[in-house]
Coordinates of C-alpha atoms and ligand atoms in Angstrom, one line a residue:
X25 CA 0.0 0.0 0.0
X26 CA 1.3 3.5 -0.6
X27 CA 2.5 5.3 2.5
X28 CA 0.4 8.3 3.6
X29 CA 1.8 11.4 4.3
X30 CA -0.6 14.3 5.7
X31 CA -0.2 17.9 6.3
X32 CA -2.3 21.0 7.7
X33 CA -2.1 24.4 7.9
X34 CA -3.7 26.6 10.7
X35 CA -7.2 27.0 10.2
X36 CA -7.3 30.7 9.6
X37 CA -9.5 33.5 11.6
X38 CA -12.2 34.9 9.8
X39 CA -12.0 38.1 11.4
X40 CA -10.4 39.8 8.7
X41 CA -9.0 39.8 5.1
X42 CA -6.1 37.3 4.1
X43 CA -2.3 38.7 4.5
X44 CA 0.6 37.5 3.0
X45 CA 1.3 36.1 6.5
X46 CA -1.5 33.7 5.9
X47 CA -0.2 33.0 2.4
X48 CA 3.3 32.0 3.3
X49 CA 2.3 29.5 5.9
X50 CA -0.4 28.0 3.0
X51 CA 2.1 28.1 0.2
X52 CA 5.4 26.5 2.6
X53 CA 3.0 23.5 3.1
X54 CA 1.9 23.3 -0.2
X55 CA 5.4 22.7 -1.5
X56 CA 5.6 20.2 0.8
X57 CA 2.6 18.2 0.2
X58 CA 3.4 18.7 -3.6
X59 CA 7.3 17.3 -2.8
X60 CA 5.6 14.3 -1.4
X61 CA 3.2 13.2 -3.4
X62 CA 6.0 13.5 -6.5
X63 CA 7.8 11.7 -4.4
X64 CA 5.2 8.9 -4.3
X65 CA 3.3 9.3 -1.0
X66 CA -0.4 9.6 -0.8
X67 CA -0.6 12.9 0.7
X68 CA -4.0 14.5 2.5
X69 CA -3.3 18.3 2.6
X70 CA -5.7 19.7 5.1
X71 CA -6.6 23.8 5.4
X72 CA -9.5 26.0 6.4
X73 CA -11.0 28.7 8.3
X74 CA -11.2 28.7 12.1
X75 CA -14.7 30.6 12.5
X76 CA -15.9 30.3 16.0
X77 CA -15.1 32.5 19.1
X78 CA -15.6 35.8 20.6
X79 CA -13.1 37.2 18.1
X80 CA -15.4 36.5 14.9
X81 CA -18.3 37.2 17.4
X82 CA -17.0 40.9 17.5
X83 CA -16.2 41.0 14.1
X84 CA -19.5 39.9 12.7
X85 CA -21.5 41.9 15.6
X86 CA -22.6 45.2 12.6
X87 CA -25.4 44.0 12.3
X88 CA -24.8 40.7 10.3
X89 CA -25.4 37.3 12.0
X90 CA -21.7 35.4 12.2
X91 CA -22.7 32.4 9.9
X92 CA -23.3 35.3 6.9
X93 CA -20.2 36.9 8.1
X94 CA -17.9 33.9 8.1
X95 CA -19.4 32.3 5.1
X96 CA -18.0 35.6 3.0
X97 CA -15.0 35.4 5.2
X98 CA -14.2 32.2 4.6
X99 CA -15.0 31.8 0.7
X100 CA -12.5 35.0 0.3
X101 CA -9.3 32.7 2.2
X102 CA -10.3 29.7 0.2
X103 CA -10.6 32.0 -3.4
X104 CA -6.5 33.5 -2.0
X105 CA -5.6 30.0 -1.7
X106 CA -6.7 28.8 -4.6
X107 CA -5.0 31.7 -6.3
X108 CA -1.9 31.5 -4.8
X109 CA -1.7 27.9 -5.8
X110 CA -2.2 26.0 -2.9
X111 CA -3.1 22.3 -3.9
X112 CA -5.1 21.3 -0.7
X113 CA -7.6 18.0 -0.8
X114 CA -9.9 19.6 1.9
X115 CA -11.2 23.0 2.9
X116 CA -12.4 22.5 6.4
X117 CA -15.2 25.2 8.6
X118 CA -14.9 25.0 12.1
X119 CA -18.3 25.7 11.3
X120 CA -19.5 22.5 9.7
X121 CA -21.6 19.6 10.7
X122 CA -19.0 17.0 11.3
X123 CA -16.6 19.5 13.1
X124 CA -19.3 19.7 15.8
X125 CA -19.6 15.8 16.1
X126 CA -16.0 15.5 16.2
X127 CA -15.7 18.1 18.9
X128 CA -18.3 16.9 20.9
X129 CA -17.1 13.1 20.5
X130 CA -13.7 14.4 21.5
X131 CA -15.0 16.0 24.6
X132 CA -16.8 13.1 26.0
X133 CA -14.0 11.3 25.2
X134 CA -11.6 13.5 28.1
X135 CA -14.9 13.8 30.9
X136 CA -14.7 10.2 30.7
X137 CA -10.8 9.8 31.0
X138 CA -11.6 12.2 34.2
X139 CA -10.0 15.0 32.8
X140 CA -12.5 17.5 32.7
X141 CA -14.1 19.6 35.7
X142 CA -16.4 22.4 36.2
X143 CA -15.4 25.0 38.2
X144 CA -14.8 28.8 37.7
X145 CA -12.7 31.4 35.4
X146 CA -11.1 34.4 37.1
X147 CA -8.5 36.1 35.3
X148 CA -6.5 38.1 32.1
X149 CA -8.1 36.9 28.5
X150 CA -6.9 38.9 25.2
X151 CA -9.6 38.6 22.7
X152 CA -7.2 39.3 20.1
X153 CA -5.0 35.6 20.8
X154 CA -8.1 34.1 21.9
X155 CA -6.0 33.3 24.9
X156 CA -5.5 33.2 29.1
X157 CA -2.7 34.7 30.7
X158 CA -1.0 34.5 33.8
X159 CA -0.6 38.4 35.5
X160 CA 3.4 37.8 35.7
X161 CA 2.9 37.3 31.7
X162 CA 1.5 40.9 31.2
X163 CA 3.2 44.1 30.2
X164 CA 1.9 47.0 32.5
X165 CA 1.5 50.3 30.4
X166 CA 2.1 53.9 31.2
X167 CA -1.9 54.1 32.3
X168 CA -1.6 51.3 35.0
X169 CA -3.3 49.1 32.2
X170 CA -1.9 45.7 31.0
X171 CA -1.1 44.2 27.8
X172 CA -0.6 40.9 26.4
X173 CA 2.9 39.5 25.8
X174 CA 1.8 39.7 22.2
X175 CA 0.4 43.4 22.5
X176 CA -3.4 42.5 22.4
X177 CA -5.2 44.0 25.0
X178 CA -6.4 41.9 28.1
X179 CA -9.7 42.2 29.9
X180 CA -10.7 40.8 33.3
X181 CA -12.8 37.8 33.0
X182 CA -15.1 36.1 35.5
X183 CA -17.1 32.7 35.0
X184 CA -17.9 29.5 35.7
X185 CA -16.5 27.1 33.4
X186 CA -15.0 23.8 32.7
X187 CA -11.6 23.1 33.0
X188 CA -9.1 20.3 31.3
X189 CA -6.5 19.0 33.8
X190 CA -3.4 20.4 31.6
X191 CA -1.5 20.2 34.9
X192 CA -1.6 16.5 35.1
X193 CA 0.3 16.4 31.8
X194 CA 3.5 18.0 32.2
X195 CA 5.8 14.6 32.5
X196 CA 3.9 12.9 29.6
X197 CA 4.7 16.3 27.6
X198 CA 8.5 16.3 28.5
X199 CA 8.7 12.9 28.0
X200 CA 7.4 13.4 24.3
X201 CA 9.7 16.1 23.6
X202 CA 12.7 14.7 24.8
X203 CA 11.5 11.0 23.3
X204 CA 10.6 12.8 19.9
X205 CA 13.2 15.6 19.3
X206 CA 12.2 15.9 16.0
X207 CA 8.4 16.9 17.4
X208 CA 8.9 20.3 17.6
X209 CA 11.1 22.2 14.6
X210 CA 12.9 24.3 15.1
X211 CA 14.9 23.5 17.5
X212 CA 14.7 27.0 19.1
X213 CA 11.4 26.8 19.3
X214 CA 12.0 22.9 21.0
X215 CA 13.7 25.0 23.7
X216 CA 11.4 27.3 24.1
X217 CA 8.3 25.0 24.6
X218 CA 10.0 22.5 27.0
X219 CA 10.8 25.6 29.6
X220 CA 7.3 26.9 29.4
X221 CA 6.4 23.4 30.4
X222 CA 9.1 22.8 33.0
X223 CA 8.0 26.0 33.9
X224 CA 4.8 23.9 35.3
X225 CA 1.0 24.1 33.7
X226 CA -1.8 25.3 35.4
X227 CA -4.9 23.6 34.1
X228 CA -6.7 25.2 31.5
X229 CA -9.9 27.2 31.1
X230 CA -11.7 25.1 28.3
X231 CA -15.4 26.8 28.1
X232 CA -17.0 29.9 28.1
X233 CA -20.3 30.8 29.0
X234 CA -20.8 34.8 28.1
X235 CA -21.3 34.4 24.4
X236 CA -22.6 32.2 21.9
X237 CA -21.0 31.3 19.1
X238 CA -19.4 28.0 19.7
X239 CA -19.5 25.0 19.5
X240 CA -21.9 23.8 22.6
X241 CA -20.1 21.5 25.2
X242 CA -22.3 18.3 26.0
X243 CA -24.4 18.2 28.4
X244 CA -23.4 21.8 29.8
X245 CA -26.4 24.6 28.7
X246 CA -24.8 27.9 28.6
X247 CA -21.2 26.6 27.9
X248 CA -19.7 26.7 24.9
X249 CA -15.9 25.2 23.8
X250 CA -13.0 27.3 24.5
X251 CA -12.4 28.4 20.6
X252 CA -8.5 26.7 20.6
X253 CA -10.2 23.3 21.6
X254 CA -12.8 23.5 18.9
X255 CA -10.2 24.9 16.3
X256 CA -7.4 22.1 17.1
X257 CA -9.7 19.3 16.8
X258 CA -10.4 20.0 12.9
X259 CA -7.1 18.2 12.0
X260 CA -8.8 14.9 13.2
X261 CA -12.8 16.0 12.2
X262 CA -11.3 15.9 8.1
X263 CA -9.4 12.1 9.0
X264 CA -13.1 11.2 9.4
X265 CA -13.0 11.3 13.9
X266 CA -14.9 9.9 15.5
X267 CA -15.5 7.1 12.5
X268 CA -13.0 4.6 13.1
X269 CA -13.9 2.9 9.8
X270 CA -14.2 6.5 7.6
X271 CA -11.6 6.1 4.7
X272 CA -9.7 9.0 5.9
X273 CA -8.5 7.9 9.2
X274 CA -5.4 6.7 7.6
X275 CA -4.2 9.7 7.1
X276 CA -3.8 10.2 11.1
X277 CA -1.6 10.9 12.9
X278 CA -0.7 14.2 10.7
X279 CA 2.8 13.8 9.2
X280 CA 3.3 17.7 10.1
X281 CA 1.5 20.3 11.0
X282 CA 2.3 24.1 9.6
X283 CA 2.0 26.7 12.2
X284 CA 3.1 30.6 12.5
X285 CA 5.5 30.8 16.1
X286 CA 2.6 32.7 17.9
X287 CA 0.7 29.4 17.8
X288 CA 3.3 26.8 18.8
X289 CA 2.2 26.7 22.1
X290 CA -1.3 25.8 21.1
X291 CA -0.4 23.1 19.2
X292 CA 2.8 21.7 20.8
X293 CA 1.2 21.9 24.6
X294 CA -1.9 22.5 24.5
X295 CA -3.2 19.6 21.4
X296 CA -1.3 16.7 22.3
X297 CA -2.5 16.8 26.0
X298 CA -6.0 16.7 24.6
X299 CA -5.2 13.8 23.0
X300 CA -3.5 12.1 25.2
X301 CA -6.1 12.9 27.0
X302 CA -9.0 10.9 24.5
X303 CA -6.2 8.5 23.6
X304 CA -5.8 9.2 20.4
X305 CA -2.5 8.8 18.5
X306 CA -0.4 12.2 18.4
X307 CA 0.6 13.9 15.7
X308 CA 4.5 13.6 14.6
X309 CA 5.7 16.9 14.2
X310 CA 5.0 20.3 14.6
X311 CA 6.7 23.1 12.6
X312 CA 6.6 26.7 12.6
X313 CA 7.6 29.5 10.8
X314 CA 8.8 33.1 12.0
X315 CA 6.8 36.3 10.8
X316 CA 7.1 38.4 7.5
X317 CA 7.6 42.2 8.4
X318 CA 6.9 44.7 5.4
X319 CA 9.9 47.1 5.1
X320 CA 11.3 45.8 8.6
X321 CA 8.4 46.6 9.8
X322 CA 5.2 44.9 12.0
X323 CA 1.8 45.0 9.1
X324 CA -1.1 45.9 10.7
X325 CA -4.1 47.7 9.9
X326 CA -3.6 50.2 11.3
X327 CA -0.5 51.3 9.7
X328 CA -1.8 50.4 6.5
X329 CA 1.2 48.1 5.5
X330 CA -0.9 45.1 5.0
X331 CA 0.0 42.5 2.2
X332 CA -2.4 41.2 -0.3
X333 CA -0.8 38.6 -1.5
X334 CA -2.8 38.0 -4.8
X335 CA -1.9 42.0 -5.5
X336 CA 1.5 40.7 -5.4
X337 CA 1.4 37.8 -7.4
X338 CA -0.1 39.8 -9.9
X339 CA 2.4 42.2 -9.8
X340 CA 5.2 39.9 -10.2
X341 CA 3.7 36.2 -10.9
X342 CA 2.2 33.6 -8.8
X343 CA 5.7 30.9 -9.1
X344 CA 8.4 34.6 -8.8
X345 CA 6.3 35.3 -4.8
X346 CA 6.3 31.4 -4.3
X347 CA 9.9 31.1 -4.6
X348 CA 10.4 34.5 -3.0
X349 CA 8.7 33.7 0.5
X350 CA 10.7 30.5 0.6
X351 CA 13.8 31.5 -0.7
X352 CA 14.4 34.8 0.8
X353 CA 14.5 33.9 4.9
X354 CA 15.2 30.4 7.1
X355 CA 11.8 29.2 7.5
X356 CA 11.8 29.3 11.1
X357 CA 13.4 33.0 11.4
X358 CA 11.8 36.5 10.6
X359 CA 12.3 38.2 7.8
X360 CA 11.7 40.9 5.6
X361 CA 9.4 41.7 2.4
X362 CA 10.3 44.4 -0.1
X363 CA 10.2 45.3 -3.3
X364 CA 13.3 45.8 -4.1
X365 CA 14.2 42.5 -2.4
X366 CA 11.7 40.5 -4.6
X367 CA 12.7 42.2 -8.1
X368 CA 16.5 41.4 -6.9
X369 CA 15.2 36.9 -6.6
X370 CA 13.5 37.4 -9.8
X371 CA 15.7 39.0 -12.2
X372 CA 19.4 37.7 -10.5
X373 CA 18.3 34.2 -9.3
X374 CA 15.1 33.2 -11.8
X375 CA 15.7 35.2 -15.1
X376 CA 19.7 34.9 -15.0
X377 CA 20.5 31.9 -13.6
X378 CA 17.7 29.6 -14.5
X379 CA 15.8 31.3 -17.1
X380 CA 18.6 32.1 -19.5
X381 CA 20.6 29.0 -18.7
X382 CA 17.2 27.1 -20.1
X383 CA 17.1 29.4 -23.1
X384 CA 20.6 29.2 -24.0
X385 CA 20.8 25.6 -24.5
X386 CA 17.3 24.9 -25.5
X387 CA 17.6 27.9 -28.5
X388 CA 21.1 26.3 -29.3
X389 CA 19.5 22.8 -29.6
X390 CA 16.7 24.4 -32.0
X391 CA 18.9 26.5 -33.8
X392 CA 22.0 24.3 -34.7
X393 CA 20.2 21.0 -34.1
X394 CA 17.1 21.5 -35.9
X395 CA 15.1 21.6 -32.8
X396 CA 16.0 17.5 -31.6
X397 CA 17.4 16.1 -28.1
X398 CA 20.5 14.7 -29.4
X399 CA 21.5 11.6 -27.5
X400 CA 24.3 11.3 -24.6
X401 CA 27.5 10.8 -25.8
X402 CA 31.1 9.6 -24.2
X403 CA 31.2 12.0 -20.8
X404 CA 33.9 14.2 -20.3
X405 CA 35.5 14.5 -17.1
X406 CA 33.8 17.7 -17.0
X407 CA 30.2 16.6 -17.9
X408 CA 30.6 13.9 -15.4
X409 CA 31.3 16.4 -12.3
X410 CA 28.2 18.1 -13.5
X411 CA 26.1 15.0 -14.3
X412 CA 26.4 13.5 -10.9
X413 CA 26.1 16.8 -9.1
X414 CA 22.7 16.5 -10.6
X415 CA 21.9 12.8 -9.6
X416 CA 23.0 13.6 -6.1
X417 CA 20.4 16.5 -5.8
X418 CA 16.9 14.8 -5.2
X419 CA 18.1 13.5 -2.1
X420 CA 19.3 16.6 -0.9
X421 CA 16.6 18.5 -1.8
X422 CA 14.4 15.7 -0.1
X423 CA 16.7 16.0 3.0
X424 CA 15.9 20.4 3.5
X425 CA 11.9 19.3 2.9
X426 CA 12.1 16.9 5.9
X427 CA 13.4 19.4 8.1
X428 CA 11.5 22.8 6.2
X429 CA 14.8 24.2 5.6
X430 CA 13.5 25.3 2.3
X431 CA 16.3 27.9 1.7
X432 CA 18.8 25.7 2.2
X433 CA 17.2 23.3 -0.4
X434 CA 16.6 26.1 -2.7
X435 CA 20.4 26.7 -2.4
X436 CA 21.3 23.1 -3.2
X437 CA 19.4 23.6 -6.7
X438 CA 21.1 26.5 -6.9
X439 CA 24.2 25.6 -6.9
X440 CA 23.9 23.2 -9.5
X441 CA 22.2 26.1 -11.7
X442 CA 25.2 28.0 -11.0
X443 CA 28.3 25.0 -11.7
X444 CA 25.8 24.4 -15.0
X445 CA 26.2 28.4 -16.1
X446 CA 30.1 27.5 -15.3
X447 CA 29.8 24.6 -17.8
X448 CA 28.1 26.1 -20.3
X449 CA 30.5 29.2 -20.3
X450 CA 33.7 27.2 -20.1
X451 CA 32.2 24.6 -22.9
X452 CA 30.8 27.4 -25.3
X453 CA 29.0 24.9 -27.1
X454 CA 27.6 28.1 -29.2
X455 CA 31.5 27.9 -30.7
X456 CA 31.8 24.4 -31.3
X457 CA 28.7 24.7 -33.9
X458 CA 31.5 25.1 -36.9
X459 CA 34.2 22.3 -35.5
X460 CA 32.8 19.8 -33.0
X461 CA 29.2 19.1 -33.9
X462 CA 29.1 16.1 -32.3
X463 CA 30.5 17.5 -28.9
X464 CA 28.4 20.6 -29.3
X465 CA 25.5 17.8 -29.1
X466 CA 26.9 16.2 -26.4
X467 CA 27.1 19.4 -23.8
X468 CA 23.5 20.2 -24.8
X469 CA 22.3 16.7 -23.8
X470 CA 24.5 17.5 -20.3
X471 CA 22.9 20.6 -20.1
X472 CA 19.7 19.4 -20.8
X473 CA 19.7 16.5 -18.5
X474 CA 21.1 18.8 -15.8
X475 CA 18.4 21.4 -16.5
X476 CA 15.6 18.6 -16.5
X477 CA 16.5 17.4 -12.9
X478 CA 16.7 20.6 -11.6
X479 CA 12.9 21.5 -12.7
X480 CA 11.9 18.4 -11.3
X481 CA 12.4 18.6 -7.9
X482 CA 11.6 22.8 -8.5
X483 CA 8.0 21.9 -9.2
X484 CA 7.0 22.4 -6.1
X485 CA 8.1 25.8 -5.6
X486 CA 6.9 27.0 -9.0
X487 CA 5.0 24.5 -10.4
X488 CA 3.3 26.4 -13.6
X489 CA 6.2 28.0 -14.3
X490 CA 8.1 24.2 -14.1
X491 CA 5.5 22.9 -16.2
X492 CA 6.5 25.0 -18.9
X493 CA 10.0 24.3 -18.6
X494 CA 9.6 20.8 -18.6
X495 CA 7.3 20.9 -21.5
X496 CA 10.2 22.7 -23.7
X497 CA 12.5 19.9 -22.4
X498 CA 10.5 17.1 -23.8
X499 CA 9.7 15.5 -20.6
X500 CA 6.1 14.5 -20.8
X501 CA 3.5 15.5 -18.0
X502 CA 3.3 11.6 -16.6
X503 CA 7.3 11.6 -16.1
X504 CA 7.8 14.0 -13.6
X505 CA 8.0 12.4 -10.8
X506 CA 11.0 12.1 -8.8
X507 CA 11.1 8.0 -9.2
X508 CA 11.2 9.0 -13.5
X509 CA 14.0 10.9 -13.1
X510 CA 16.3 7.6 -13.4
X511 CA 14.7 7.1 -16.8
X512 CA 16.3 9.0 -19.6
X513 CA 15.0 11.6 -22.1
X514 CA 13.8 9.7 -25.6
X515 CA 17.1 10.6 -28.0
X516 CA 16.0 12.4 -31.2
X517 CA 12.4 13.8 -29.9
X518 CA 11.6 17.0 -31.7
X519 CA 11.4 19.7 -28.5
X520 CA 8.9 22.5 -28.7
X521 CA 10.4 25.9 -29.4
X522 CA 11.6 27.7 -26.5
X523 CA 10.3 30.3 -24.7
X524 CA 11.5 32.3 -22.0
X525 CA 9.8 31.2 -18.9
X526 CA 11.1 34.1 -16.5
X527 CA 11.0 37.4 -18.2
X528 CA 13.0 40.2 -15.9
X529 CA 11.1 42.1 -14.0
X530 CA 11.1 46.1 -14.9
X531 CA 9.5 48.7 -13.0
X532 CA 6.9 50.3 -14.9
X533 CA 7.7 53.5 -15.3
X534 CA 6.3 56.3 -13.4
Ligands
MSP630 N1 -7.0 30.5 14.0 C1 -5.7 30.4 14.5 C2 -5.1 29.1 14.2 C3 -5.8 27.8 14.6 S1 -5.0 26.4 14.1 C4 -5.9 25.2 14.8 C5 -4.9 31.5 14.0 N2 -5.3 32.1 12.9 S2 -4.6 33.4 12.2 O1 -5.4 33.6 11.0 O2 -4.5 34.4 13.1 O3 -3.2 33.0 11.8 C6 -2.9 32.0 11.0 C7 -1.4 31.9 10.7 O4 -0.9 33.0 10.0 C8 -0.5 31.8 12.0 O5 0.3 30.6 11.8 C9 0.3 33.0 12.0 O6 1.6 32.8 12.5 C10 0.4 33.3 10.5 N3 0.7 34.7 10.3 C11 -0.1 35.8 10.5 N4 0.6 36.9 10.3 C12 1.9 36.6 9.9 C13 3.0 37.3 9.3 N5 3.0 38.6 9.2 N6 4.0 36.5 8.9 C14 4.0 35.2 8.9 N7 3.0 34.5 9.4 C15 2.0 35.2 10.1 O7 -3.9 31.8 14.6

């Protein structure tokens, strides 16, 4: 049977218009899901919106009832995924049918492990992170006021409500961590979380009972789930939970789960008490990404700095802001976004490096070739160095997708586009046209073969733009898989003639 291989997003708040924040998470796991399933898995790539909560309460209060509000919401995040290219097999809603079965079912699960008590609330909650905090965690400001650690503002909260017994869960957690390094990524991150914990857990506030739109805890009128419990659980509600024959279930445990750093806590602490809690299996890994700044700076609304990221693929192209947001910063760390930064990846990295190295050969090939492959010949010392430069690439690539260093992957294709501009250059097959026809047709076939593997396993990142160039390399759409790149080009094929795939970018001008 094929092996499985799933990966989730967050679910994302439908409090407000999608950011390029939102993007980059969506479009990081969506070159991994695409890595995997050319590399032969049977992948389940699971995103959504996240729709319940005081938050979205708020945000839908002007007079429209939430459900219209997070309907809209929600079809605007799915239309910027779908834009941005992001190949998921299901859209989930927090506010859907089987999301509230699979919350419920989850529930009873942990009041039945003991888990769960009633008792009452009294303390800091930010609206804004949907969170408690501890006083000790808050900032005091200038007016005697306090703030989040995050900025959001806090208010006093008073209630009765339900509680999960987080604090009985601290050794099974370190246990986890320290049995499964690998859980949290990266490792900074690891660090961070274990302290917290060592730190010791106070049990956590899990219902709320001074609004309404929730999800409504079992047998408890008045109470409805604390928003992170409902909003975890959807990685399980699309594996089919609590069906234990629904076809989906075997794509649980998730292979990884994509989250920003503001929410590792969430999902590192918080979700696999829970379910350790209803005995179900844990997911394997959690990863998260540092934040985008625009101009070194915060976006927010209110400075007006926000990123729409389908403005930007327009501006630029879809694959040249895919291969931007994972090429430009370690995935983990903060970075960034400009302009001038994004024109510099485009026209030095994609229209120099790869675009004209593509175009030189394949024009050469269709001008003094008449337009066919011509097949390998005797390797040159030369064409060998470069040759298995290119075979050893997939599994380093594969290696930097394991561990969502995607730069450093990137870099390892790069540097094979790079020693393959040093070959061409030092080979000048343009020159041999007159004298060596034969060799001439040998480096093109190098470069070819070179160029082919390295669009292969760039697919991912770029896949339309990949398409194209494996289409003018005579690969055909059912051998691109990873597994087909140990089966050589047909000699003598007529190729397609080329077209630039990567124009420069110039700035329009004023
Ligand atoms: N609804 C919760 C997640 C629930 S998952 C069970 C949530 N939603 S969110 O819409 O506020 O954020 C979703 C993701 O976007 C988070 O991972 C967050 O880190 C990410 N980003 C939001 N702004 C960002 C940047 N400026 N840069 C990078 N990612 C950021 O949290």
């Amino acid at each position: 049977m094929t092996q499985t291989f799933t990966v989730t997003t967050p679910i994302y708040y439908v409090n407000g218009a999608p950011h390029i924040g939102h993007a980059y998470t969506s479009i990081a796991a969506d070159v991994m899901a695409r890595f995997k399933r050319l590399d032969g898995y049977d992948v389940f790539f699971l995103t959504g919106t996240d729709e319940h909560g005081q938050k979205v309460e708020q945000a839908a209060a002007a007079g429209v009832d939430p459900q219209t509000f997070t309907d809209g919401i929600s079809a605007d995040f799915r239309a910027m995924s779908d834009a941005m290219g992001v190949s998921y097999d299901d859209w989930i809603r927090t506010t859907e049918e089987r999301h509230k079965v699979s919350c419920a079912e989850l529930w009873r699960r942990i009041v039945k492990n003991g888990d769960i008590y009633l008792g009452h609330y009294e303390g800091w909650y930010a609206i804004r992170d949907e969170a408690f905090y501890d006083e000790d965690e808050l900032k005091k400001q200038p007016d005697g006021s306090f703030i989040a650690p995050s900025g959001a503002p806090v208010e006093w909260v008073r209630e009765p409500s339900y509680f999960f017994r987080l604090s009985a869960f601290q050794d099974r957690l370190l246990k986890l961590y320290e049995e499964h390094p690998e859980f949290i990524a990266p490792s900074s991150r690891r660090s961070e979380v274990t302290s917290f914990v060592k730190g010791g857990l106070r049990d956590l506030s899990v219902s709320r009972t001074t609004f309404n739109w929730g999800i409504p805890v079992p047998d408890a009128p008045g109470h409805v789930m604390y928003v992170w419990m409902d909003a975890l659980t959807n990685y399980i509600t699309a594996c089919g939970f609590p069906d234990a024959n629904a076809p989906r279930t075997k794509y649980w445990p998730a292979d990884v789960h994509f989250v920003g750093k503001d929410i590792i806590r969430f999902h590192a602490v918080y979700w696999p008490a829970f379910l350790m809690a209803a005995g179900v299996p844990l997911p394997k890994r959690v990863t998260s990404n540092g934040w985008w700044l625009m101009d070194g700076e915060k976006m927010s609304k209110s400075i007006g700095n926000v990123v729409e990221p389908r403005k930007l693929a327009e501006i630029f192209g879809l694959d040249q802001i895919r291969y931007f947001l994972l090429r430009e910063k370690p995935f983990g760390a903060d970075g960034s976004l400009s302009h001038a930064a994004i024109i510099s990846r485009i026209n030095v990295e994609l229209s120099n490096d790869l675009g004209n190295l593509a175009q030189r050969s394949l024009s050469l090939i269709a001008r003094n070739c008449g337009g066919v492959l011509p097949a390998r010949g005797a390797p040159t010392e030369e064409d060998s160095v470069l040759l298995a430069s290119a075979s050893a690439l997939p599994d380093l690539v594969r290696a930097n997708i394991d561990r969502q260093t995607f730069h450093d992957g990137l870099e390892e294709i790069w540097k094979v586009i790079r020693s393959a501009n040093g070959y061409i250059d030092r080979q000048a097959p343009w020159a041999l046209n007159k004298t060596g026809k034969v060799r001439m047709g040998d480096v093109l076939r190098v470069l070819v073969d070179t160029i082919r593997v390295v669009a292969t396993l760039l697919q991912p990142f770029m896949p339309g733009s990949m398409a194209r160039m494996l289409d003018q390399l005579g690969v055909s759409p059912d051998a691109r898989t990873f597994a087909m790149l140990t089966t050589p080009l047909t000699d003598g094929q007529t190729l397609p003639p080329p077209q630039g795939v990567f124009p420069r970018y110039v700035e329009p001008s004023a």
